């Protein structure tokens, strides 16, 4: 996927209403997971990404800072993100514990 032509989100769009369910792609454009929920908003917020598993079963939630991701809209308006992390690096992060 050529992300260079996608429109980057503004800081005011970095919120749960916009980011929930966004797909996250890694450094090699492999799908890492999906945003399951958001803590805070803007560049200082965190997103919880469900990684691993199969068909939604056995996924592991991990926390990433929003500023570690580049959120954008594709030509169809679908929100997604890219990161310089690989899928293996994200899967190796500690599991996010709900508080």
Short mmCIF file of N, CA and C in Angstrom, two decimals:
data_model
loop_
_atom_site.label_atom_id
_atom_site.label_comp_id
_atom_site.label_asym_id
_atom_site.label_seq_id
_atom_site.Cartn_x
_atom_site.Cartn_y
_atom_site.Cartn_z
N UNK A 1 0.86 -1.17 0.00
CA UNK A 1 0.00 0.00 0.00
C UNK A 1 0.90 1.23 0.00
N UNK A 2 0.61 2.19 -0.85
CA UNK A 2 1.40 3.41 -0.92
C UNK A 2 0.80 4.45 0.02
N UNK A 3 1.38 4.54 1.22
CA UNK A 3 0.87 5.45 2.24
C UNK A 3 1.24 6.90 1.95
N UNK A 4 2.16 7.15 1.05
CA UNK A 4 2.64 8.52 0.80
C UNK A 4 1.53 9.43 0.26
N UNK A 5 0.52 8.84 -0.35
CA UNK A 5 -0.57 9.64 -0.92
C UNK A 5 -1.76 9.78 0.03
N UNK A 6 -1.67 9.18 1.21
CA UNK A 6 -2.77 9.24 2.16
C UNK A 6 -2.69 10.51 2.99
N UNK A 7 -3.84 11.00 3.41
CA UNK A 7 -3.93 12.26 4.15
C UNK A 7 -3.71 12.01 5.64
N UNK A 8 -2.70 12.66 6.20
CA UNK A 8 -2.39 12.52 7.64
C UNK A 8 -3.50 13.16 8.46
N UNK A 9 -3.81 12.56 9.62
CA UNK A 9 -4.81 13.12 10.51
C UNK A 9 -4.24 14.32 11.25
N UNK A 10 -5.10 15.25 11.58
CA UNK A 10 -4.69 16.39 12.39
C UNK A 10 -4.69 15.96 13.85
N UNK A 11 -4.03 16.71 14.71
CA UNK A 11 -3.98 16.35 16.13
C UNK A 11 -5.37 16.28 16.74
N UNK A 12 -6.29 17.15 16.32
CA UNK A 12 -7.65 17.14 16.87
C UNK A 12 -8.42 15.87 16.48
N UNK A 13 -7.97 15.16 15.44
CA UNK A 13 -8.62 13.93 15.01
C UNK A 13 -8.08 12.70 15.75
N UNK A 14 -7.03 12.89 16.55
CA UNK A 14 -6.42 11.76 17.26
C UNK A 14 -7.19 11.49 18.54
N UNK A 15 -8.38 10.88 18.38
CA UNK A 15 -9.27 10.59 19.50
C UNK A 15 -9.95 9.24 19.26
N UNK A 16 -10.64 8.77 20.27
CA UNK A 16 -11.27 7.44 20.20
C UNK A 16 -12.26 7.33 19.05
N UNK A 17 -13.05 8.37 18.82
CA UNK A 17 -14.07 8.30 17.77
C UNK A 17 -13.45 8.06 16.40
N UNK A 18 -12.26 8.59 16.18
CA UNK A 18 -11.60 8.45 14.88
C UNK A 18 -10.70 7.22 14.81
N UNK A 19 -10.02 6.90 15.92
CA UNK A 19 -8.97 5.88 15.87
C UNK A 19 -9.43 4.46 16.18
N UNK A 20 -10.54 4.30 16.90
CA UNK A 20 -11.01 2.96 17.23
C UNK A 20 -11.17 2.11 15.97
N UNK A 21 -10.64 0.91 16.01
CA UNK A 21 -10.73 -0.05 14.92
C UNK A 21 -9.77 0.22 13.75
N UNK A 22 -8.89 1.21 13.88
CA UNK A 22 -7.93 1.50 12.81
C UNK A 22 -6.91 0.36 12.73
N UNK A 23 -6.56 -0.04 11.53
CA UNK A 23 -5.53 -1.05 11.33
C UNK A 23 -4.16 -0.40 11.44
N UNK A 24 -3.22 -1.11 12.07
CA UNK A 24 -1.84 -0.64 12.21
C UNK A 24 -0.94 -1.53 11.36
N UNK A 25 -0.13 -0.88 10.51
CA UNK A 25 0.81 -1.59 9.63
C UNK A 25 2.23 -1.33 10.09
N UNK A 26 3.07 -2.36 10.01
CA UNK A 26 4.45 -2.26 10.45
C UNK A 26 5.39 -1.75 9.39
N UNK A 27 6.68 -1.77 9.75
CA UNK A 27 7.74 -1.24 8.89
C UNK A 27 7.75 -1.90 7.51
N UNK A 28 7.40 -3.17 7.44
CA UNK A 28 7.40 -3.89 6.16
C UNK A 28 6.01 -3.93 5.53
N UNK A 29 5.12 -3.06 6.03
CA UNK A 29 3.73 -2.95 5.57
C UNK A 29 2.88 -4.16 5.94
N UNK A 30 3.39 -4.99 6.84
CA UNK A 30 2.59 -6.12 7.33
C UNK A 30 1.58 -5.61 8.36
N UNK A 31 0.40 -6.20 8.35
CA UNK A 31 -0.63 -5.81 9.33
C UNK A 31 -0.19 -6.28 10.71
N UNK A 32 -0.12 -5.34 11.65
CA UNK A 32 0.27 -5.65 13.03
C UNK A 32 -0.95 -5.97 13.88
N UNK A 33 -1.99 -5.17 13.74
CA UNK A 33 -3.19 -5.37 14.55
C UNK A 33 -4.16 -4.22 14.35
N UNK A 34 -5.12 -4.13 15.28
CA UNK A 34 -6.15 -3.09 15.22
C UNK A 34 -6.21 -2.35 16.55
N UNK A 35 -6.53 -1.07 16.48
CA UNK A 35 -6.71 -0.26 17.68
C UNK A 35 -8.01 -0.71 18.34
N UNK A 36 -7.91 -1.13 19.61
CA UNK A 36 -9.11 -1.58 20.32
C UNK A 36 -9.68 -0.47 21.20
N UNK A 37 -8.83 0.41 21.71
CA UNK A 37 -9.31 1.59 22.41
C UNK A 37 -8.20 2.60 22.58
N UNK A 38 -8.61 3.79 23.03
CA UNK A 38 -7.70 4.93 23.12
C UNK A 38 -7.76 5.50 24.52
N UNK A 39 -6.59 5.85 25.07
CA UNK A 39 -6.49 6.55 26.35
C UNK A 39 -5.99 7.96 26.05
N UNK A 40 -6.77 8.96 26.40
CA UNK A 40 -6.38 10.33 26.13
C UNK A 40 -6.66 10.69 24.68
N UNK A 41 -6.06 11.80 24.26
CA UNK A 41 -6.24 12.24 22.87
C UNK A 41 -5.07 13.09 22.45
N UNK A 42 -4.95 13.31 21.17
CA UNK A 42 -3.84 14.09 20.66
C UNK A 42 -2.54 13.29 20.71
N UNK A 43 -1.44 13.97 20.48
CA UNK A 43 -0.14 13.33 20.40
C UNK A 43 0.34 12.75 21.73
N UNK A 44 -0.28 13.14 22.84
CA UNK A 44 0.14 12.63 24.15
C UNK A 44 -0.66 11.41 24.58
N UNK A 45 -1.64 10.99 23.79
CA UNK A 45 -2.48 9.85 24.14
C UNK A 45 -1.80 8.51 23.86
N UNK A 46 -2.48 7.46 24.24
CA UNK A 46 -2.02 6.09 23.99
C UNK A 46 -3.12 5.34 23.25
N UNK A 47 -2.72 4.42 22.40
CA UNK A 47 -3.67 3.51 21.76
C UNK A 47 -3.35 2.10 22.22
N UNK A 48 -4.39 1.32 22.42
CA UNK A 48 -4.23 -0.09 22.74
C UNK A 48 -4.48 -0.85 21.44
N UNK A 49 -3.47 -1.60 21.03
CA UNK A 49 -3.54 -2.34 19.77
C UNK A 49 -3.60 -3.83 20.09
N UNK A 50 -4.58 -4.51 19.53
CA UNK A 50 -4.69 -5.97 19.68
C UNK A 50 -3.82 -6.62 18.61
N UNK A 51 -2.81 -7.37 19.05
CA UNK A 51 -1.86 -8.01 18.13
C UNK A 51 -1.92 -9.53 18.27
N UNK A 52 -1.46 -10.21 17.23
CA UNK A 52 -1.41 -11.67 17.26
C UNK A 52 -2.79 -12.27 17.14
N UNK A 53 -2.89 -13.53 17.46
CA UNK A 53 -4.17 -14.22 17.41
C UNK A 53 -4.61 -14.54 16.00
N UNK A 54 -5.79 -15.11 15.91
CA UNK A 54 -6.35 -15.52 14.63
C UNK A 54 -7.84 -15.27 14.68
N UNK A 55 -8.35 -14.49 13.73
CA UNK A 55 -9.78 -14.16 13.67
C UNK A 55 -10.28 -13.56 14.98
N UNK A 56 -9.43 -12.75 15.62
CA UNK A 56 -9.82 -12.07 16.85
C UNK A 56 -9.67 -12.90 18.11
N UNK A 57 -9.28 -14.17 17.99
CA UNK A 57 -9.10 -15.02 19.16
C UNK A 57 -7.63 -15.06 19.53
N UNK A 58 -7.36 -14.98 20.83
CA UNK A 58 -5.99 -15.08 21.29
C UNK A 58 -5.15 -13.84 21.06
N UNK A 59 -5.80 -12.70 20.86
CA UNK A 59 -5.04 -11.48 20.66
C UNK A 59 -4.49 -10.98 21.99
N UNK A 60 -3.42 -10.19 21.90
CA UNK A 60 -2.79 -9.61 23.08
C UNK A 60 -2.84 -8.09 22.94
N UNK A 61 -3.44 -7.39 23.91
CA UNK A 61 -3.47 -5.93 23.84
C UNK A 61 -2.13 -5.35 24.31
N UNK A 62 -1.57 -4.45 23.50
CA UNK A 62 -0.34 -3.74 23.88
C UNK A 62 -0.58 -2.25 23.74
N UNK A 63 0.13 -1.47 24.54
CA UNK A 63 -0.03 -0.02 24.54
C UNK A 63 1.08 0.64 23.73
N UNK A 64 0.69 1.54 22.85
CA UNK A 64 1.64 2.35 22.08
C UNK A 64 1.27 3.82 22.23
N UNK A 65 2.26 4.67 22.30
CA UNK A 65 2.02 6.12 22.30
C UNK A 65 1.51 6.51 20.91
N UNK A 66 0.54 7.38 20.86
CA UNK A 66 0.02 7.84 19.58
C UNK A 66 1.15 8.44 18.74
N UNK A 67 2.11 9.12 19.39
CA UNK A 67 3.18 9.76 18.62
C UNK A 67 4.18 8.75 18.05
N UNK A 68 4.01 7.45 18.35
CA UNK A 68 4.84 6.40 17.73
C UNK A 68 4.22 5.89 16.43
N UNK A 69 3.05 6.41 16.11
CA UNK A 69 2.31 5.96 14.94
C UNK A 69 2.00 7.15 14.03
N UNK A 70 1.83 6.87 12.76
CA UNK A 70 1.47 7.89 11.78
C UNK A 70 0.07 7.56 11.28
N UNK A 71 -0.94 8.25 11.83
CA UNK A 71 -2.33 7.97 11.46
C UNK A 71 -2.72 8.77 10.23
N UNK A 72 -3.48 8.11 9.34
CA UNK A 72 -3.87 8.73 8.07
C UNK A 72 -5.16 8.10 7.55
N UNK A 73 -5.71 8.73 6.50
CA UNK A 73 -6.88 8.20 5.79
C UNK A 73 -6.46 7.81 4.39
N UNK A 74 -6.95 6.64 3.95
CA UNK A 74 -6.67 6.24 2.57
C UNK A 74 -7.67 6.91 1.62
N UNK A 75 -7.57 6.58 0.35
CA UNK A 75 -8.43 7.22 -0.66
C UNK A 75 -9.91 6.91 -0.47
N UNK A 76 -10.24 5.91 0.35
CA UNK A 76 -11.64 5.56 0.64
C UNK A 76 -12.10 6.13 1.97
N UNK A 77 -11.22 6.86 2.67
CA UNK A 77 -11.57 7.46 3.95
C UNK A 77 -11.32 6.57 5.14
N UNK A 78 -10.74 5.38 4.94
CA UNK A 78 -10.47 4.46 6.05
C UNK A 78 -9.23 4.92 6.81
N UNK A 79 -9.38 5.00 8.14
CA UNK A 79 -8.26 5.41 8.98
C UNK A 79 -7.38 4.20 9.28
N UNK A 80 -6.07 4.41 9.17
CA UNK A 80 -5.09 3.37 9.50
C UNK A 80 -3.82 4.08 9.95
N UNK A 81 -2.86 3.30 10.41
CA UNK A 81 -1.60 3.88 10.89
C UNK A 81 -0.43 3.05 10.40
N UNK A 82 0.72 3.71 10.34
CA UNK A 82 1.97 3.00 10.07
C UNK A 82 2.93 3.27 11.23
N UNK A 83 3.88 2.38 11.39
CA UNK A 83 4.92 2.55 12.40
C UNK A 83 6.22 1.99 11.86
N UNK A 84 7.32 2.42 12.44
CA UNK A 84 8.62 1.88 12.04
C UNK A 84 8.91 0.57 12.76
N UNK A 85 8.06 0.19 13.70
CA UNK A 85 8.21 -1.07 14.43
C UNK A 85 7.80 -2.24 13.53
N UNK A 86 8.38 -3.39 13.77
CA UNK A 86 7.94 -4.60 13.08
C UNK A 86 6.85 -5.28 13.91
N UNK A 87 6.16 -6.21 13.28
CA UNK A 87 5.12 -6.95 13.99
C UNK A 87 5.73 -7.71 15.19
N UNK A 88 6.91 -8.30 14.99
CA UNK A 88 7.56 -9.04 16.07
C UNK A 88 7.91 -8.13 17.25
N UNK A 89 8.36 -6.91 16.96
CA UNK A 89 8.70 -5.97 18.04
C UNK A 89 7.45 -5.58 18.84
N UNK A 90 6.35 -5.34 18.15
CA UNK A 90 5.12 -4.95 18.84
C UNK A 90 4.56 -6.13 19.63
N UNK A 91 4.61 -7.33 19.05
CA UNK A 91 4.11 -8.52 19.77
C UNK A 91 4.95 -8.81 21.01
N UNK A 92 6.22 -8.39 21.03
CA UNK A 92 7.09 -8.63 22.18
C UNK A 92 6.84 -7.65 23.32
N UNK A 93 6.07 -6.60 23.10
CA UNK A 93 5.76 -5.64 24.16
C UNK A 93 4.93 -6.32 25.25
N UNK A 94 5.02 -5.80 26.49
CA UNK A 94 4.21 -6.39 27.57
C UNK A 94 2.71 -6.20 27.31
N UNK A 95 1.94 -7.12 27.81
CA UNK A 95 0.48 -7.04 27.65
C UNK A 95 -0.06 -5.86 28.44
N UNK A 96 -0.95 -5.10 27.83
CA UNK A 96 -1.62 -3.98 28.50
C UNK A 96 -2.67 -4.55 29.45
N UNK A 97 -2.60 -4.15 30.68
CA UNK A 97 -3.59 -4.59 31.68
C UNK A 97 -4.64 -3.50 31.85
N UNK A 98 -5.88 -3.86 31.71
CA UNK A 98 -6.99 -2.89 31.87
C UNK A 98 -7.03 -2.48 33.32
N UNK A 99 -7.20 -1.18 33.53
CA UNK A 99 -7.29 -0.69 34.91
C UNK A 99 -8.64 -0.11 35.21
#
